[in-house]
Each structure stands twice: as C-alpha cells, then as structure tokens.
Short mmCIF file of C-alpha atoms in Angstrom, two decimals:
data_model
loop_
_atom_site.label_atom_id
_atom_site.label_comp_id
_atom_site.label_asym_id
_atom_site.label_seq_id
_atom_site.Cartn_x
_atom_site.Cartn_y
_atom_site.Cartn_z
CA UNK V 1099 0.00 0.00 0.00
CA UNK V 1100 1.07 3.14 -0.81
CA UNK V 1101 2.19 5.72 2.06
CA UNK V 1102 -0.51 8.14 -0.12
CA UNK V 1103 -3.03 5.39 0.56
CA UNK V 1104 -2.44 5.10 4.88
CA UNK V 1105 -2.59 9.18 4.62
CA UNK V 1106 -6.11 9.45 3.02
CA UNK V 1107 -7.46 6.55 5.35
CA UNK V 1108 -5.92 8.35 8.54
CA UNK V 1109 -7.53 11.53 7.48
CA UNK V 1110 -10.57 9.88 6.88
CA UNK V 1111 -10.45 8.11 10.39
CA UNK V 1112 -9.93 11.80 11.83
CA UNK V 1113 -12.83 12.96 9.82
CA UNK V 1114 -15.30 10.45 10.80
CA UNK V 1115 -14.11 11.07 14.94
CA UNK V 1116 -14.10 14.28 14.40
CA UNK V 1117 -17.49 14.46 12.69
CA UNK V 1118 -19.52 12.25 15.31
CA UNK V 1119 -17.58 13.48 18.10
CA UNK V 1120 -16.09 10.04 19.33
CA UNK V 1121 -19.87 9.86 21.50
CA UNK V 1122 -20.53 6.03 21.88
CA UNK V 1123 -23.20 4.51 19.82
CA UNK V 1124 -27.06 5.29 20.78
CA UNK V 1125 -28.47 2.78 22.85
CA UNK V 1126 -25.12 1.61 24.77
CA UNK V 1127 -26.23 -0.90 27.73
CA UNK V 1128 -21.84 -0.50 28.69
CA UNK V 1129 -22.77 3.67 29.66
CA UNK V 1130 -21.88 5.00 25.35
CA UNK V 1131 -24.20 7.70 26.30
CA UNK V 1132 -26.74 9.34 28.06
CA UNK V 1133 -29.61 7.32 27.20
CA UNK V 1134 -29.29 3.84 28.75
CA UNK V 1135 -29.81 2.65 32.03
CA UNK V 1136 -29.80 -0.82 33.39
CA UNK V 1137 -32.38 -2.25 35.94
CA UNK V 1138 -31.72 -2.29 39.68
CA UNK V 1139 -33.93 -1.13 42.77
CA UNK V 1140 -33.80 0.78 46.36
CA UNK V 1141 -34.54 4.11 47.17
CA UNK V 1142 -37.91 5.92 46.12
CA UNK V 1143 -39.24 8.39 43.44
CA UNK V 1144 -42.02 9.88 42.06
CA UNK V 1145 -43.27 11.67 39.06
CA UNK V 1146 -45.75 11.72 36.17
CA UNK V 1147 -46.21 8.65 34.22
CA UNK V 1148 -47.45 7.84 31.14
CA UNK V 1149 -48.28 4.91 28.39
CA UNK V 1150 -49.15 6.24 25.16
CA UNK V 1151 -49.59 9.58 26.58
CA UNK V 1152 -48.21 12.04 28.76
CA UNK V 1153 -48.66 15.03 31.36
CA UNK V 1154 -46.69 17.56 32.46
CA UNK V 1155 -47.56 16.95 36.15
CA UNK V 1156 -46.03 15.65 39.15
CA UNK V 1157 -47.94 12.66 40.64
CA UNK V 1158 -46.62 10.27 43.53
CA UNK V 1159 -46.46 6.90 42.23
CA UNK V 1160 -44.10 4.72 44.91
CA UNK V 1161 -42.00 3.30 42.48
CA UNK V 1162 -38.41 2.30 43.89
CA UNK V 1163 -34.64 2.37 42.40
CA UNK V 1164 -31.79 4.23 41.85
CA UNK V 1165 -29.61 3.34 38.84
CA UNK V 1166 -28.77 6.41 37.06
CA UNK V 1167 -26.17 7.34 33.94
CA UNK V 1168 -24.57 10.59 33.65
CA UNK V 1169 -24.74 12.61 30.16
CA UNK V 1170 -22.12 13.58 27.84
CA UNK V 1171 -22.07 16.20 25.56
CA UNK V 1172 -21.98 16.95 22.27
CA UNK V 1173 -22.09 19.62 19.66
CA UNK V 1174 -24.28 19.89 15.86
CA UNK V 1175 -26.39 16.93 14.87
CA UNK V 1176 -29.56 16.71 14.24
CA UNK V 1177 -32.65 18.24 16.02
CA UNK V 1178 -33.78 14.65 17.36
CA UNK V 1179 -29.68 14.42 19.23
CA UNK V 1180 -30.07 17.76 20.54
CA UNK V 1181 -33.43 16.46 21.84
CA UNK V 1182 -31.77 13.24 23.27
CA UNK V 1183 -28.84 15.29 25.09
CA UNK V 1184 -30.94 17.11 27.36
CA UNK V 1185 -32.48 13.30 28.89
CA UNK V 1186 -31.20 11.77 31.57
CA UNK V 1187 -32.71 8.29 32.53
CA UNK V 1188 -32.42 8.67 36.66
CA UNK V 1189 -33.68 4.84 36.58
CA UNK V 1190 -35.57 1.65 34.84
CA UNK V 1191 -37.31 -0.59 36.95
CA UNK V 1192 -40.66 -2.52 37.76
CA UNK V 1193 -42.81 -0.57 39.92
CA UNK V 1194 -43.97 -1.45 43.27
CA UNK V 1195 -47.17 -2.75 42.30
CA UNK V 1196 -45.18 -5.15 39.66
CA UNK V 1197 -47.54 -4.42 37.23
CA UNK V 1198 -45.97 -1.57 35.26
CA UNK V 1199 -42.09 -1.00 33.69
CA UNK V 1200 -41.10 2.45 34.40
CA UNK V 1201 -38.64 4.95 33.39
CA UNK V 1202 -37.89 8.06 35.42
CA UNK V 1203 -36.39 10.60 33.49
CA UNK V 1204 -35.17 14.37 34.06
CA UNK V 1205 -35.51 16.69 31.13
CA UNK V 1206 -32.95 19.83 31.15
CA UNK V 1207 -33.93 22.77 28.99
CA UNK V 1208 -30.62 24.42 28.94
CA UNK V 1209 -31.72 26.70 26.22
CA UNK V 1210 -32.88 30.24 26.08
CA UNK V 1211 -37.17 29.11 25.05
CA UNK V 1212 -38.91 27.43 26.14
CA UNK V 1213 -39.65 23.19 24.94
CA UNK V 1214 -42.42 20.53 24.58
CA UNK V 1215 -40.88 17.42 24.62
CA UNK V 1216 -41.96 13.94 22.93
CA UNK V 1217 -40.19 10.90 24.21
CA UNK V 1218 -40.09 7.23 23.58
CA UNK V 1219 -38.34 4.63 25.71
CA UNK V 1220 -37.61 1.46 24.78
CA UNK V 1221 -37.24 -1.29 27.40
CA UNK V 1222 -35.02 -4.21 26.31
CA UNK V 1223 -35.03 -7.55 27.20
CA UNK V 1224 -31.71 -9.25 28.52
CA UNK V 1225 -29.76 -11.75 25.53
CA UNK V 1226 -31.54 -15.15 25.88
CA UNK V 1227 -35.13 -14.09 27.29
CA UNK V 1228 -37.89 -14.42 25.89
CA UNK V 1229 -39.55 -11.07 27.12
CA UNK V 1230 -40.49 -8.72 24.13
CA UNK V 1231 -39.15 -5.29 24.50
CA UNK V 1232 -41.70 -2.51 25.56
CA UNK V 1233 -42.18 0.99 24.31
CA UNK V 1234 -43.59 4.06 26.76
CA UNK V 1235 -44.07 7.42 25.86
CA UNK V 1236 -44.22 10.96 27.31
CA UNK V 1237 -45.80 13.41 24.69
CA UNK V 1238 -46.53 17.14 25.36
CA UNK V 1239 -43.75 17.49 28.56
CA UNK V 1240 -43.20 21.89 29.08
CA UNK V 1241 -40.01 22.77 30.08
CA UNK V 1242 -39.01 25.87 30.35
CA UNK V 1243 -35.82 27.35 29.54
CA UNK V 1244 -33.54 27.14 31.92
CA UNK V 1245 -35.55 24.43 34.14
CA UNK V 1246 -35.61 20.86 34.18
CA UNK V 1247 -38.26 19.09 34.21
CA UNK V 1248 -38.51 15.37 36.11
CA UNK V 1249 -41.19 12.69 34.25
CA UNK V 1250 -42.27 8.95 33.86
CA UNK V 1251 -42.29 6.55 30.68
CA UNK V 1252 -44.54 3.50 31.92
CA UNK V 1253 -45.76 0.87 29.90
CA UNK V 1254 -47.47 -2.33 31.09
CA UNK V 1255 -45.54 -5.27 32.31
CA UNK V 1256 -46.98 -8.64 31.12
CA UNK V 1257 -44.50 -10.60 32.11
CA UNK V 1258 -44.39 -12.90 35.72
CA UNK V 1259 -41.68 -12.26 37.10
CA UNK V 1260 -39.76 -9.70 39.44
CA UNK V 1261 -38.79 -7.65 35.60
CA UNK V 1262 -35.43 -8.77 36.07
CA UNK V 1263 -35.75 -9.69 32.44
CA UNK V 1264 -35.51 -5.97 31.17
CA UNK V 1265 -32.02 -5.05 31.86
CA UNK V 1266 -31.99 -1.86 30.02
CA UNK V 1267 -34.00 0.81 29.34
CA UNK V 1268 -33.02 3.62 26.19
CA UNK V 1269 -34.25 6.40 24.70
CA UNK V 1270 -35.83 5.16 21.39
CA UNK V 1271 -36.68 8.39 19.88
CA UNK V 1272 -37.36 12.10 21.23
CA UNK V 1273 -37.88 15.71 20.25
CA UNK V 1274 -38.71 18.97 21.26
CA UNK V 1275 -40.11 22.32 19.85
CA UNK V 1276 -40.32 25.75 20.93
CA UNK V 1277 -43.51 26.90 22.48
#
C-alpha cells in the first residue's frame, strides 16, 4: 500500500471522529451515552407517568430504584440528538405494584425558550429471554428554559416475574419544539 493510501485513510479516520464526536453509539447498555440505564432497585421516586400519553404533572407513584447514567455532551447533529442530550434516565425498573415498567427521566432545557418534549423509551429484554421489548411514551412534557423538568415513561408489564428480564432501558426516539 502506498504511504498516499495510509494518509487518506488516517484523514478519513480523523474525519469520521471528528465528525460524530467520538460519542458512543445510541443505545449503549456498557454507559456510550446518556440514554441507557440498566435495571436495579432501592430508594424511592415519584413523578408523572405515562403509556401512550403524557402530562406535564407531578404525581406520587411509589415506584423504587436508583440506577442512574450521567450525560455527555456533544455539539451539531440533528434536532432529534439535541433532543436526546438534554435526557437523563435517573432509573428503569418494575414498579412497586409489579404491574408496570417504568422509566424516570429528568428533562434539562438548557436553552434560552422554552420546549415541549416527545419521548419514547424502549425497554429491552436481557440476551436469551424471551420477554419482548416494551415501548412508553411521554408526549406534550413543558419545560421551560432554563428548568428541568422530572417525568415517567410506563408501559405495562406482562411478564411474571420480578422484571429482572428488562435489563436496560433507552431512549428510542425524542424531540422537542419551541412553544
């Protein structure tokens, strides 16, 4: 190979790091970004929750755990990644009722208007089980800029068990708009 050859493929290695900003790959279960979260429980939180539909409201619902994955940050891309950065999944666990999968999230507005948020999680099944993953979504969620903004994701649990078969929960799609 030609020393003209390992040149252009070095650039283009630079390019391509330098272009998605070396962020980890959406939907990491190892912590590649901020929008994974495996299952665990403890502790207790509350929130709004939602399946199919959301509202902007805070509502006790006694759910337990405290797993949580810290953000990263990047710069350009698309509106949907700009959307994504400013979730952080606090946890993903079965609620204390056992009948519902929820995901307890904190929306940060860090910009200067203010944003209605749509978000879909996903909840994924662990290699080997034979649990279908589950969608939730929060639709309509005001934040203001500035502000954050803590919410639920809840979507029935049909399975038997304790959930243990979920071991990650990510953040399938989202977006926001300017009120």
């Amino acid at each position: 190979m030609k020393f003209r050859h390992v040149r252009a493929i070095a650039v283009f290695g630079i390019a391509i790091v330098a272009l998605t900003g070396a962020r980890g790959s959406h939907g990491a279960s190892c912590g590649g970004g901020s929008h994974s979260s495996s299952s665990s429980s403890g502790g207790s939180s509350g929130g709004s929750s939602t399946s199919g539909s959301s509202s902007g409201s805070d509502s006790t619902s006694g759910t337990s755990g405290t797993s949580s994955s810290s953000g990263g940050t990047t710069t350009g891309g698309t509106s949907r990644d700009k959307a994504e950065r400013d979730i952080k999944i606090d946890s993903c666990k079965l609620d204390s009722t056992g009948k519902n999968l929820v995901a307890r999230l904190t929306v940060t507005n860090s910009g200067s208007l203010d944003q209605t948020y749509s978000i879909t999680m996903k909840f994924n099944p662990a290699a080997g089980s034979s649990a279908v993953a589950a969608q939730a979504r929060v639709t309509g969620l005001k934040v203001k800029a500035g502000a954050s903004q803590q919410t639920e994701a809840t979507a029935p649990y049909t399975g038997k068990g304790d959930g243990s078969e979920y071991k990650e929960c990510v953040v399938s799609t989202a977006s926001k708009s300017s009120l």
